[in-house]
Coordinates of C-alpha atoms and ligand atoms in Angstrom, one line a residue:
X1 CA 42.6 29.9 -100.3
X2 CA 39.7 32.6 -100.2
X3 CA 40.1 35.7 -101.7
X4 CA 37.7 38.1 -99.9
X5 CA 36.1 41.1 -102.0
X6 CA 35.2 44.7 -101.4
X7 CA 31.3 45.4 -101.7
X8 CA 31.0 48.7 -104.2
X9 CA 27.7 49.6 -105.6
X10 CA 25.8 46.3 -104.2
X11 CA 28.7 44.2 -105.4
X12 CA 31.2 42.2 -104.6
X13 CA 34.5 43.5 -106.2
X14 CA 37.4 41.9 -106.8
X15 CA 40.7 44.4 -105.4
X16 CA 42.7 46.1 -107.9
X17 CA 45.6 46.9 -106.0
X18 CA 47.4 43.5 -106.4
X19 CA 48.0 44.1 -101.9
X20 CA 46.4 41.7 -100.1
X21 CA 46.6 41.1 -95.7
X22 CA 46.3 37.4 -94.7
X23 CA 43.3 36.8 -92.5
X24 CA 44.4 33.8 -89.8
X25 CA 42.2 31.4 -88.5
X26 CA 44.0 32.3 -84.8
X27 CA 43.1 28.9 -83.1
X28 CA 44.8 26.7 -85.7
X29 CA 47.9 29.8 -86.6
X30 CA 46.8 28.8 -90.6
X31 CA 45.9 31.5 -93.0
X32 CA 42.6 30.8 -94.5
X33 CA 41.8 33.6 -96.6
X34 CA 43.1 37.1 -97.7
X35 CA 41.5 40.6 -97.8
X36 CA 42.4 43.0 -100.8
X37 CA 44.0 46.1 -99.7
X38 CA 42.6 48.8 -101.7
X39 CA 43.7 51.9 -103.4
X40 CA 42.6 55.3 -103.7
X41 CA 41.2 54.9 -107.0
X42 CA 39.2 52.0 -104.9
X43 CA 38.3 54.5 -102.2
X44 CA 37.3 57.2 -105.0
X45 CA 34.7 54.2 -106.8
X46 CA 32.9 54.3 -103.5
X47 CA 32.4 57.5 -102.7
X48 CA 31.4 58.9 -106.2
X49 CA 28.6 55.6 -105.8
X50 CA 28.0 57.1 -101.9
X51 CA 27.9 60.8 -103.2
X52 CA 25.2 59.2 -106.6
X53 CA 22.9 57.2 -104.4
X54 CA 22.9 59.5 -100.8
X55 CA 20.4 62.4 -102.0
X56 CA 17.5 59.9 -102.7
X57 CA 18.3 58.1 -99.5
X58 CA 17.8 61.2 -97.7
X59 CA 15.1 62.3 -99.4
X60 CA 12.9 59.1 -98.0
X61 CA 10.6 59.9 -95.0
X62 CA 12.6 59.0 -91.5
X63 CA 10.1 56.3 -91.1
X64 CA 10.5 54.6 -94.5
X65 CA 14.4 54.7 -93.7
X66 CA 13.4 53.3 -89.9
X67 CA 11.6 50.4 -91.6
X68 CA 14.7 49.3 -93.4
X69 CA 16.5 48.6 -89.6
X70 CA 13.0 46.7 -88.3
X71 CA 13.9 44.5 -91.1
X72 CA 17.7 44.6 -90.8
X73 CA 16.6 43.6 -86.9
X74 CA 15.1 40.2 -88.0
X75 CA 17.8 39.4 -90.5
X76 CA 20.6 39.8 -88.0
X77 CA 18.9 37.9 -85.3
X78 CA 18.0 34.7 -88.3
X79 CA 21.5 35.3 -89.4
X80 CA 23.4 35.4 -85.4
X81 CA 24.4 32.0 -85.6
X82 CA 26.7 31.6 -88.8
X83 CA 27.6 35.2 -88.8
X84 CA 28.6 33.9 -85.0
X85 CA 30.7 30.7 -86.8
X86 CA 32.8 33.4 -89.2
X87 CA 33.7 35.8 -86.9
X88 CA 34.5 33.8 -83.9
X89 CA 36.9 31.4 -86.8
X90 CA 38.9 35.1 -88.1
X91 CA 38.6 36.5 -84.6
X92 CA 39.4 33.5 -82.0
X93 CA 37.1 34.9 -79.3
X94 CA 34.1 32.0 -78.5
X95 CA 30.9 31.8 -80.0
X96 CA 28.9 32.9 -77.0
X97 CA 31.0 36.0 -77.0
X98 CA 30.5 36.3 -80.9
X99 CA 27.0 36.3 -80.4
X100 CA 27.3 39.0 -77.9
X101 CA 29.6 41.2 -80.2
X102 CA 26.3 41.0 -82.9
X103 CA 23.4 41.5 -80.3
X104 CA 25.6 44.9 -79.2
X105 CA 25.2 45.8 -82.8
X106 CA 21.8 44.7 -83.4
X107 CA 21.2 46.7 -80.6
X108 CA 21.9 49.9 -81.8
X109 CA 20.2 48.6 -85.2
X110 CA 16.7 48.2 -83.1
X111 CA 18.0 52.0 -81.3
X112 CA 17.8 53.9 -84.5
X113 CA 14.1 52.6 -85.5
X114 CA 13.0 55.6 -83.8
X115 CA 14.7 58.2 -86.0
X116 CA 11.9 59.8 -86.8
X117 CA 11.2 61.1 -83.3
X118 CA 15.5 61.4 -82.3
X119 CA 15.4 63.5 -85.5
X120 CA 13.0 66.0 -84.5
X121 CA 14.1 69.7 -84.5
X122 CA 13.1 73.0 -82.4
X123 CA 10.5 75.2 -82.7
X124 CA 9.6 78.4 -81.2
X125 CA 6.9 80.3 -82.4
X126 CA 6.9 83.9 -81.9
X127 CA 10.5 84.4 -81.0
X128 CA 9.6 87.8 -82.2
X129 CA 6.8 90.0 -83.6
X130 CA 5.8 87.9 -86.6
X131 CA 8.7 85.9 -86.2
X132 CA 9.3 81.8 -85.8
X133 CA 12.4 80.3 -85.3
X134 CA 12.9 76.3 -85.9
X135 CA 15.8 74.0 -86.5
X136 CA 15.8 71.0 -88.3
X137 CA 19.3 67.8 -88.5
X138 CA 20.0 67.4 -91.8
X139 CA 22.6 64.5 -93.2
X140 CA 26.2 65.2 -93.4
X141 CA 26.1 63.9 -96.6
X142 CA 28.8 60.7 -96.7
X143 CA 29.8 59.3 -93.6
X144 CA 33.1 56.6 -93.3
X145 CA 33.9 54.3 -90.5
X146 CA 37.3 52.8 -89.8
X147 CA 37.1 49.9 -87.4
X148 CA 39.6 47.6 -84.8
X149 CA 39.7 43.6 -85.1
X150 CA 38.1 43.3 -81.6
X151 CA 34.7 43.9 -82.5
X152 CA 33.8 43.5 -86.0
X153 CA 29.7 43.2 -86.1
X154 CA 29.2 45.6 -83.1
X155 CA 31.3 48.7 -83.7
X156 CA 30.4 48.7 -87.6
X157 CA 26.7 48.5 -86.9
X158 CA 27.4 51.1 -83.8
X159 CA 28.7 53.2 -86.6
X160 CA 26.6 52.9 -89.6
X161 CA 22.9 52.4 -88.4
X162 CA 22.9 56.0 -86.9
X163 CA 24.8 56.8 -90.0
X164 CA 22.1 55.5 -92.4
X165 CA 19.1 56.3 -90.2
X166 CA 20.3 59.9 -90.2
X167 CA 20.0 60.6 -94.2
X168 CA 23.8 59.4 -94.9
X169 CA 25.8 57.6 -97.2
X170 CA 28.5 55.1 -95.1
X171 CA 31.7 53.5 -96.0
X172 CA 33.1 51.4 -93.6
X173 CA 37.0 50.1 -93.8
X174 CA 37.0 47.0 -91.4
X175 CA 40.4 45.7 -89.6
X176 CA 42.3 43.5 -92.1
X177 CA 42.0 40.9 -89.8
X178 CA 38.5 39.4 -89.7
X179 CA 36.5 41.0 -92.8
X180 CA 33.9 38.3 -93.6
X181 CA 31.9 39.6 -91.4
X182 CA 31.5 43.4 -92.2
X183 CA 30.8 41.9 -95.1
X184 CA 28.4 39.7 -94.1
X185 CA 26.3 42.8 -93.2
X186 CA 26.5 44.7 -96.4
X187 CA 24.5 41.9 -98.2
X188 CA 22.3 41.9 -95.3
X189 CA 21.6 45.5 -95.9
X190 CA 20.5 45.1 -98.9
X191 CA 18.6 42.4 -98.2
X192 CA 16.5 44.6 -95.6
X193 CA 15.9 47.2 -98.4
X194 CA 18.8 49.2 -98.1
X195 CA 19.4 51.0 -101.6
X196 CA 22.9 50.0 -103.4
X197 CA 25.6 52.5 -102.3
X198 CA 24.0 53.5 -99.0
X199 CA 26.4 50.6 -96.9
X200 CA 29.6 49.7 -98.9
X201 CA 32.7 48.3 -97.6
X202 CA 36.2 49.0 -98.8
X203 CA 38.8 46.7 -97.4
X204 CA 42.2 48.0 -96.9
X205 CA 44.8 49.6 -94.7
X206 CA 47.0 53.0 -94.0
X207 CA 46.4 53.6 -98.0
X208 CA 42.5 53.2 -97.2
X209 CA 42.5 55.1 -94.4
X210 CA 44.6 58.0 -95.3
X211 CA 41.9 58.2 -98.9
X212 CA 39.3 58.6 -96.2
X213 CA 40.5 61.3 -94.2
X214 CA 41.5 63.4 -97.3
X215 CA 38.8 62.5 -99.6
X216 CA 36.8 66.0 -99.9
X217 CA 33.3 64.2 -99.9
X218 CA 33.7 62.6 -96.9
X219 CA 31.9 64.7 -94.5
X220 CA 31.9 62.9 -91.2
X221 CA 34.9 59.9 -89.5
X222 CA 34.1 57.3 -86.6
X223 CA 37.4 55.6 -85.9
X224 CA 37.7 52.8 -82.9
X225 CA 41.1 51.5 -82.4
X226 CA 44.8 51.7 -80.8
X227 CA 45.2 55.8 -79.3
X228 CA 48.4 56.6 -81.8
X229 CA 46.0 55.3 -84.5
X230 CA 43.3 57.5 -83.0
X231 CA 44.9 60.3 -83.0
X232 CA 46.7 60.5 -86.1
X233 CA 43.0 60.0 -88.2
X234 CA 41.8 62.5 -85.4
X235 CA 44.6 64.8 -86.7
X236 CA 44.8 64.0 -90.3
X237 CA 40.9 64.3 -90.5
X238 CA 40.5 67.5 -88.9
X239 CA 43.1 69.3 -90.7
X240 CA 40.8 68.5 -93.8
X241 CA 38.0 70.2 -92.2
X242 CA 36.4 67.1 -91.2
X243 CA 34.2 66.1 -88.1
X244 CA 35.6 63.1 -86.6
X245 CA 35.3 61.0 -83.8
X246 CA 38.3 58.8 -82.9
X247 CA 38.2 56.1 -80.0
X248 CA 41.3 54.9 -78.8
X249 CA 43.0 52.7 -76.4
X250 CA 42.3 52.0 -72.7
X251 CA 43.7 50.5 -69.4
X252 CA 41.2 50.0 -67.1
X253 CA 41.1 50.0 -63.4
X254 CA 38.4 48.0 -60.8
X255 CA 38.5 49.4 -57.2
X256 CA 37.5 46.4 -54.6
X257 CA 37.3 48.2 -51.2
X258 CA 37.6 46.4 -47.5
X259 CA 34.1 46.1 -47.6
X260 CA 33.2 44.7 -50.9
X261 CA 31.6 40.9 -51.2
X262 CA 35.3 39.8 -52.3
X263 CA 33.8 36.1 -53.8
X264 CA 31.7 38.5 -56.4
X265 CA 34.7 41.2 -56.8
X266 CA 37.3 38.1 -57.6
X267 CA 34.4 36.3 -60.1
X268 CA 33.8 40.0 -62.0
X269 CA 37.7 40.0 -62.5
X270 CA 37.7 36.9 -63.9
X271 CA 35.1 37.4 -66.5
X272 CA 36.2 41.1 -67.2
X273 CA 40.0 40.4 -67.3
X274 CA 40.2 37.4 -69.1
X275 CA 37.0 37.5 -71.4
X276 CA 37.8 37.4 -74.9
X277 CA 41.6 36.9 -74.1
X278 CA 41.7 40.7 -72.8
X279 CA 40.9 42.1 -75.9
X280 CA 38.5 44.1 -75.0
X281 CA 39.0 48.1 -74.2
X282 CA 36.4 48.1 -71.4
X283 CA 38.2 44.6 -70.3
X284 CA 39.9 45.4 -66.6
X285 CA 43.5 44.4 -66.6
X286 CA 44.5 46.8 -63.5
X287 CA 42.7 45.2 -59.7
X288 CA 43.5 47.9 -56.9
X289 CA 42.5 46.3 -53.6
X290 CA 42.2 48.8 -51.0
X291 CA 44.4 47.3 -47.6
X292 CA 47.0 44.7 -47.1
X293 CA 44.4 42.7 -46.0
X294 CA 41.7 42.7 -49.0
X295 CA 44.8 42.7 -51.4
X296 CA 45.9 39.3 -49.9
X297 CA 42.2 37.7 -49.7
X298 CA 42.0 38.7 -53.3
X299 CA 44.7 37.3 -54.4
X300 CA 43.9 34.2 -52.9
X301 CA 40.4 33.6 -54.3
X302 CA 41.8 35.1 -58.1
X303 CA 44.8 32.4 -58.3
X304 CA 42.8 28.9 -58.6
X305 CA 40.3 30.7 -60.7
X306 CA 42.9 31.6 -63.3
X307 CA 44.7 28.0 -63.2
X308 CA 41.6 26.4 -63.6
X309 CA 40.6 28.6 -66.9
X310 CA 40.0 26.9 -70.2
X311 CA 41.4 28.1 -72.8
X312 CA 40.9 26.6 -76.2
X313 CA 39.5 27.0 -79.9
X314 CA 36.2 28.5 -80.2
X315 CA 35.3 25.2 -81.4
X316 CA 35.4 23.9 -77.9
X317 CA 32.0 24.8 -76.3
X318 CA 34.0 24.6 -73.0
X319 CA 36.5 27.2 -73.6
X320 CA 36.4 30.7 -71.5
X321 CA 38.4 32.1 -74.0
X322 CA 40.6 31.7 -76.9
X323 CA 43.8 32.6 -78.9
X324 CA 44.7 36.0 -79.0
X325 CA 44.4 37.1 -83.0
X326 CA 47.6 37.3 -84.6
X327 CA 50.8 36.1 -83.9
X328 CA 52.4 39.7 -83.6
X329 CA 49.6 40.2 -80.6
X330 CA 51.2 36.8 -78.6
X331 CA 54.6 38.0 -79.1
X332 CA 53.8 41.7 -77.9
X333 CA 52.0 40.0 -74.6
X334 CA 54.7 37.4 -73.8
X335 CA 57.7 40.0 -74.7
X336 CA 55.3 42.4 -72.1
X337 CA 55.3 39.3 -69.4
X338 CA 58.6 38.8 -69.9
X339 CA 59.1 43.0 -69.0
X340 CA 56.7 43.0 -65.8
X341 CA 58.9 40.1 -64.1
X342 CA 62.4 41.5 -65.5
X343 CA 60.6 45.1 -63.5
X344 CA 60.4 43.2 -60.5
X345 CA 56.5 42.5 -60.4
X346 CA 55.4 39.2 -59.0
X347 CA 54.0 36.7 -61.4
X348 CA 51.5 34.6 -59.3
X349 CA 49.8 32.5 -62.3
X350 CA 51.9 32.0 -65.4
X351 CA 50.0 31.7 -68.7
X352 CA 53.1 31.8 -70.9
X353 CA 53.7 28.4 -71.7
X354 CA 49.9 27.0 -72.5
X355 CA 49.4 24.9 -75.1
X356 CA 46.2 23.5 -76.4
X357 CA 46.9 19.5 -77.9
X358 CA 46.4 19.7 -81.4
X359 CA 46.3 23.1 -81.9
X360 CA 50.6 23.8 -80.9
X361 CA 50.7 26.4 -83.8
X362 CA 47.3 28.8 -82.3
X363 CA 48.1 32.0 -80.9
X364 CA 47.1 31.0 -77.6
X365 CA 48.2 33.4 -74.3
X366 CA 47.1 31.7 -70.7
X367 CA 45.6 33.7 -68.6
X368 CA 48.4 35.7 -65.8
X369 CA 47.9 37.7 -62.9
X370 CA 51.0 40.1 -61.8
X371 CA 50.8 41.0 -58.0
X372 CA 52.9 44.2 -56.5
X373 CA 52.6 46.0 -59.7
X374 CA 53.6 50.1 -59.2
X375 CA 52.7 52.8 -61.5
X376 CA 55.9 53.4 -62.5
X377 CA 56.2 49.8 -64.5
X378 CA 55.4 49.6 -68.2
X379 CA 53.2 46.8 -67.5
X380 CA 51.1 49.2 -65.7
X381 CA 51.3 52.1 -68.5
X382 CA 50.7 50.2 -71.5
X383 CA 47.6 48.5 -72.6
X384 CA 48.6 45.2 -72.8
X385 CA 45.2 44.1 -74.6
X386 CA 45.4 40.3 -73.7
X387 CA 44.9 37.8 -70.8
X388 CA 46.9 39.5 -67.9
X389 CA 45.9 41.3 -65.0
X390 CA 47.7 43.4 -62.5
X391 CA 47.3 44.2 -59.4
X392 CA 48.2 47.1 -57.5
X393 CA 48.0 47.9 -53.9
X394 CA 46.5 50.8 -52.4
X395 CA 46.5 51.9 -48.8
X396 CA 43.6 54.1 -48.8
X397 CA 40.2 54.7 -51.2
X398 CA 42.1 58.0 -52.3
X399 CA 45.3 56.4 -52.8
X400 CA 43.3 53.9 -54.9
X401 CA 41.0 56.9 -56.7
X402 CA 44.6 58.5 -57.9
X403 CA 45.9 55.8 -59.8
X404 CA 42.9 55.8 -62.5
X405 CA 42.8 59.6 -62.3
X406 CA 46.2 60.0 -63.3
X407 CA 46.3 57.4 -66.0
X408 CA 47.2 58.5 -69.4
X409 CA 43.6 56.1 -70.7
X410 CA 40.1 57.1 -69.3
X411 CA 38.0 54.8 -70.8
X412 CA 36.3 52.6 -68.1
X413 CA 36.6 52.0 -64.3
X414 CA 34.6 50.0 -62.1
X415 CA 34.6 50.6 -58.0
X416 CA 33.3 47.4 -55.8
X417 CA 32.0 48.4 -52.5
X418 CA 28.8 48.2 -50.2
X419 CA 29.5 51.5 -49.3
X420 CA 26.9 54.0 -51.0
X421 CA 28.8 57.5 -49.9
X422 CA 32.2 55.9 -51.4
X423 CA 30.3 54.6 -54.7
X424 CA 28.4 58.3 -54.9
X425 CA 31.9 59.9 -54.6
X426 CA 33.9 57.8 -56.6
X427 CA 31.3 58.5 -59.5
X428 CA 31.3 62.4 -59.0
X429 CA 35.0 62.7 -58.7
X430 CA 36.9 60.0 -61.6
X431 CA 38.1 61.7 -64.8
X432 CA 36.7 59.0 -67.0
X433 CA 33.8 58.2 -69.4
X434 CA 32.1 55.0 -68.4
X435 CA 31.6 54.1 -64.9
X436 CA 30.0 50.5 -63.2
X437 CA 29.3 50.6 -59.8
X438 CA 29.6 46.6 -58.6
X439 CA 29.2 46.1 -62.4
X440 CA 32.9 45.7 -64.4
X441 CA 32.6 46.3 -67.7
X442 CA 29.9 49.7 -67.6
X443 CA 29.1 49.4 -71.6
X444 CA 26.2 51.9 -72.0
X445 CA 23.4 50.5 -73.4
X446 CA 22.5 51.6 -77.1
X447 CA 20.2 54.5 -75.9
X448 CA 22.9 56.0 -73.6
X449 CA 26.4 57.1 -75.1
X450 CA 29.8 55.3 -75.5
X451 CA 33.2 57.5 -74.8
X452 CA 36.0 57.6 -72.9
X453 CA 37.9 60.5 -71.9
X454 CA 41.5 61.3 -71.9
X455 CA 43.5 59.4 -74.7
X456 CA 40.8 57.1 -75.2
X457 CA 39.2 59.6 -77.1
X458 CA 39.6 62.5 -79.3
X459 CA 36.6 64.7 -80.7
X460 CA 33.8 65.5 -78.5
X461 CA 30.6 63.4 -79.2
X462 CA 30.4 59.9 -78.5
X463 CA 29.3 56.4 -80.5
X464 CA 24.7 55.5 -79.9
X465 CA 22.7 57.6 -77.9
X466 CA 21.6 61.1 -79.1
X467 CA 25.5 62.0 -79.5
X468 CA 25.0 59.5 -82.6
X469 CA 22.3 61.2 -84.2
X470 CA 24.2 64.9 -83.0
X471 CA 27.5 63.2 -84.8
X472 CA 25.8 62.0 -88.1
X473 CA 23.7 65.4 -88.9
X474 CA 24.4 68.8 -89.0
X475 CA 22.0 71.6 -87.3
X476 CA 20.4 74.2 -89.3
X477 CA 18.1 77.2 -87.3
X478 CA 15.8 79.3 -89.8
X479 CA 14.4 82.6 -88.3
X480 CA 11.5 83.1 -90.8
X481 CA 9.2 86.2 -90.6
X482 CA 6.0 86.5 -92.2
X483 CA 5.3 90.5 -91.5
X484 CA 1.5 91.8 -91.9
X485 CA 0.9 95.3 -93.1
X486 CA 4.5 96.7 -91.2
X487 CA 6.9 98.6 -93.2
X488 CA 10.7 98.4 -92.3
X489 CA 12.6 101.1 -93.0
X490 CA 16.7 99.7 -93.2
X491 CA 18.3 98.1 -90.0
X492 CA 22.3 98.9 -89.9
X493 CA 23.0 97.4 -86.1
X494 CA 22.1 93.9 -85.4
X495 CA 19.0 92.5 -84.4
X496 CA 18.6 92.0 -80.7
X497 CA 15.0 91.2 -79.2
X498 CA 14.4 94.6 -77.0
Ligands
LIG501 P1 44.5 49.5 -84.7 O1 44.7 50.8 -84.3 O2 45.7 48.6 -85.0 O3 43.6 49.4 -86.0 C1 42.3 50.1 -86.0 C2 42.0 50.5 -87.5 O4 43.0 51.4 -87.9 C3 42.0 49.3 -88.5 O5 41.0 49.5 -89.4 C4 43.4 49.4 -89.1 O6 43.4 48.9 -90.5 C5 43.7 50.9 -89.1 N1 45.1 51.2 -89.1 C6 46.1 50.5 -88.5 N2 47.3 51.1 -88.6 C7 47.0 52.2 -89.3 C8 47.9 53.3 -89.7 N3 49.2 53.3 -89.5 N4 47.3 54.3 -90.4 C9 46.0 54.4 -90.6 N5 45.2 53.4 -90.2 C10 45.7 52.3 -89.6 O7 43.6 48.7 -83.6 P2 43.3 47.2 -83.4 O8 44.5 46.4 -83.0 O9 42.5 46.7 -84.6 O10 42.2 47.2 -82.2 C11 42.6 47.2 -80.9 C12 42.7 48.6 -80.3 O11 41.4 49.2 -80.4 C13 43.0 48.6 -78.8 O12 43.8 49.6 -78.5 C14 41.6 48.8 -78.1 O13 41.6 49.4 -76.9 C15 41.0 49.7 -79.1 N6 39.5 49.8 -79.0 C16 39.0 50.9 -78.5 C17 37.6 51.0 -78.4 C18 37.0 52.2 -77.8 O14 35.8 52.3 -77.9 N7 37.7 53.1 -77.2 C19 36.8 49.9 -78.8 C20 37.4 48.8 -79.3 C21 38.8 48.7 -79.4

């Protein structure tokens, strides 16, 4: 078996802590390798290497640090394939969607080439007699990112490239369950010029996390993951006078009204419901036809769609999607199955007892679709995060608005609909952060910003765009006066601009 490192200092390091986390390969259920779990000692090693090496990184002109990411650009895209191979064998999702997981991260790599110009300040000359007044974004100093499983090249690089563009120092704690990866990019990194100690990745768990958010060098925290998770960093990082930014959980809703082109509503479920098994927090796992009518038409174009789904290893180049990743996740889904029928929601497709030949032992789900789902059912409350997706009748467009806006999650939400007054409405009035219009998984691109709202997010900037570059910096503003020939006499009130 493989034992997987940290990477300290332009190293691979070997864990001290004697705790290690199994990584699984999830289509065959076998353990393939394990991850160290570090300590605090661990965590302290890479921040007094951050806290050494950050000064001189910031120091560099913007566009000598940009250069590194044109290169880090190339070596991602020469590197897709295999870097595709390892994550989709510790993930389970396919290799098509692996490669999409990388080119959303590479994506905010090629995003932060123009630091120079997103890290331009303000300037005002004149602001009064003699008097300029400028600001300028200056590094927080060492930033830390603690990620989920789901997405382990794009959330890191979402992370870290603004991160390092910006001036700063990163640590990034991966999910213990597919770490090759993260990894995978640290030596990349420092292939592209990257100076040692700039990316470094400590593997670990609650013991990592918890060094993190009390460590006092540690000026800045992006966490993706589960909402209690979330919060608690959100919590536990703030009360050390940190800025964080926590993303958490989501169940997400996709609006088909009477008038939608039903054949493309039903194939956008498919694709958004059951892609990478469900675990995805924009996936939609909630359908809310609007009429009896639509609901039933719905229904009947989603059912052979889901019973003719492949599912299988990522190995098959047939699959749609593949095991869930551990087997705790499989048992959570089927015991949540097992709690929508006992609440009296209809199970039209039945995924529960798929098994793929030769791979019996896989944590393989099949995909299900609950009809006559009502808000008060756990099934509807709780994210589910695999292949299952309910639907829930509404009578009218704002009987259908109300059940995302009173959702405890506000992460995405698609409406389908021909109707441009509905559509214009729908996206002025819904209490939540990303938005698709006939499109079902609204991921902003990496020059717009991703956040959800409610409790599928706490802090108040969000991951790429210009929040990133808000996020990773801190503002200064310097009122400078150069006065010719005037004599002041002392000025006891304060300065206003008569
Ligand atoms: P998770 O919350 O179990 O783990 C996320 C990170 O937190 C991991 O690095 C893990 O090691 C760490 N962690 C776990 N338990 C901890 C504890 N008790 N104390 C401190 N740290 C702990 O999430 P996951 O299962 O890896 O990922 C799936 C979740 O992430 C889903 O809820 C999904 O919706 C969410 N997610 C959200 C977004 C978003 O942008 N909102 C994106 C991707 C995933």
């Amino acid at each position: 078996m493989l034992d997987l490192t940290h990477y300290i200092n332009g190293d691979h390091q070997q864990g001290e802590s004697g705790r290690f986390a199994d990584v699984f390969n999830p289509a065959t259920g076998e353990v393939e390798k394990r991850t160290p779990l570090a300590t605090v000692a661990e965590m302290d090693k890479a921040v007094a290497v951050a806290k050494a090496a950050q000064p001189a990184w910031a120091a560099q002109n913007p566009q000598k640090r940009a250069r590194v990411f044109m290169k880090m650009a190339m070596l991602l895209e020469e590197h897709k394939p295999a870097m595709a191979e390892a994550l989709s064998r510790e993930h389970g999702k396919t290799i098509e969607d692996s490669l999409g997981d990388i080119q959303r991260g590479l994506e905010v790599v090629e995003f932060v080439m123009g630091a120079p110009h997103l890290l331009k300040g303000e300037f005002t000359e004149g602001a009064g007699p003699g008097i300029d007044m400028y600001s300028m974004r200056q590094p927080v100093g060492i930033g830390a990112g603690i990620t989920p499983f789901n997405f382990p090249a794009m959330i890191p690089l979402w992370m870290a490239a603004p991160a390092i563009a910006c001036g700063n120092a990163f640590i990034l704690k991966p999910s213990e369950r597919d770490p090759s990866v993260p990894l995978r990019i640290a030596e990349l990194f420092e292939e592209a010029g990257l100076p040692k100690g700039i990316f470094q990745v400590v593997q670990g768990d609650k013991e990592a996390v918890d060094a993190i958010c009390a460590h006092p060098d540690i000026g800045a925290i992006s966490f993706v993951g589960s909402t209690p998770i979330a919060q608690y960093v959100y919590q536990t990082a703030t009360a050390h006078g940190k800025r964080a930014q926590c993303f958490g959980g989501a169940k997400n809703h996709m609006i088909i009204m009477p008038d939608a082109d039903l054949d493309q509503a039903a194939d956008a479920l498919i694709g958004a419901g059951y892609g990478s098994a469900g675990e995805r927090c924009m996936a939609i796992s909630v359908a809310v036809p609007v009429g009896r009518e639509t609901g039933d038409k719905l229904i009947e174009k989603l059912k052979p769609r889901i019973e003719e789904l492949h599912v299988g290893p990522y190995t098959d180049e047939k699959a749609d999607f593949g095991p869930v990743v551990t087997k705790a996740a499989q048992e959570k889904i089927l015991g949540l199955i097992e709690t929508g029928v006992s609440e009296g929601a209809k199970l039209v497709v039945d995924g529960r007892g798929f098994s793929h030949q030769g791979y019996e032992n896989g944590f393989f789900v099949g995909g299900c679709l609950f009809d006559d789902v009502t808000p008060d059912m756990d099934i509807y409350k709780t994210e589910i995060f695999g292949p299952v997706l309910s639907v829930v009748r509404a009578n009218t467009y704002e009987e259908a608005l109300d059940l995302p806006m009173k959702h405890e999650y506000g992460n995405g939400v698609a409406i389908y609909t021909r109707d441009g007054d509905a559509a214009r409405d729908f996206a002025s009035r819904i209490n939540i952060g990303m938005v698709g219009i006939n499109v079902p998984i609204p991921v902003p691109l990496a020059y717009h910003s991703f956040g959800g709202w409610k409790s599928s997010s706490f802090g108040d900037l969000n991951q790429h765009g210009t929040d990133s570059i808000k996020f990773w910096t801190r503002t200064k503003t310097i009122t400078s006066r150069w006065p010719s020939g005037v004599k002041d006499g002392a000025e006891f009130s304060i300065p206003v601009m008569n």
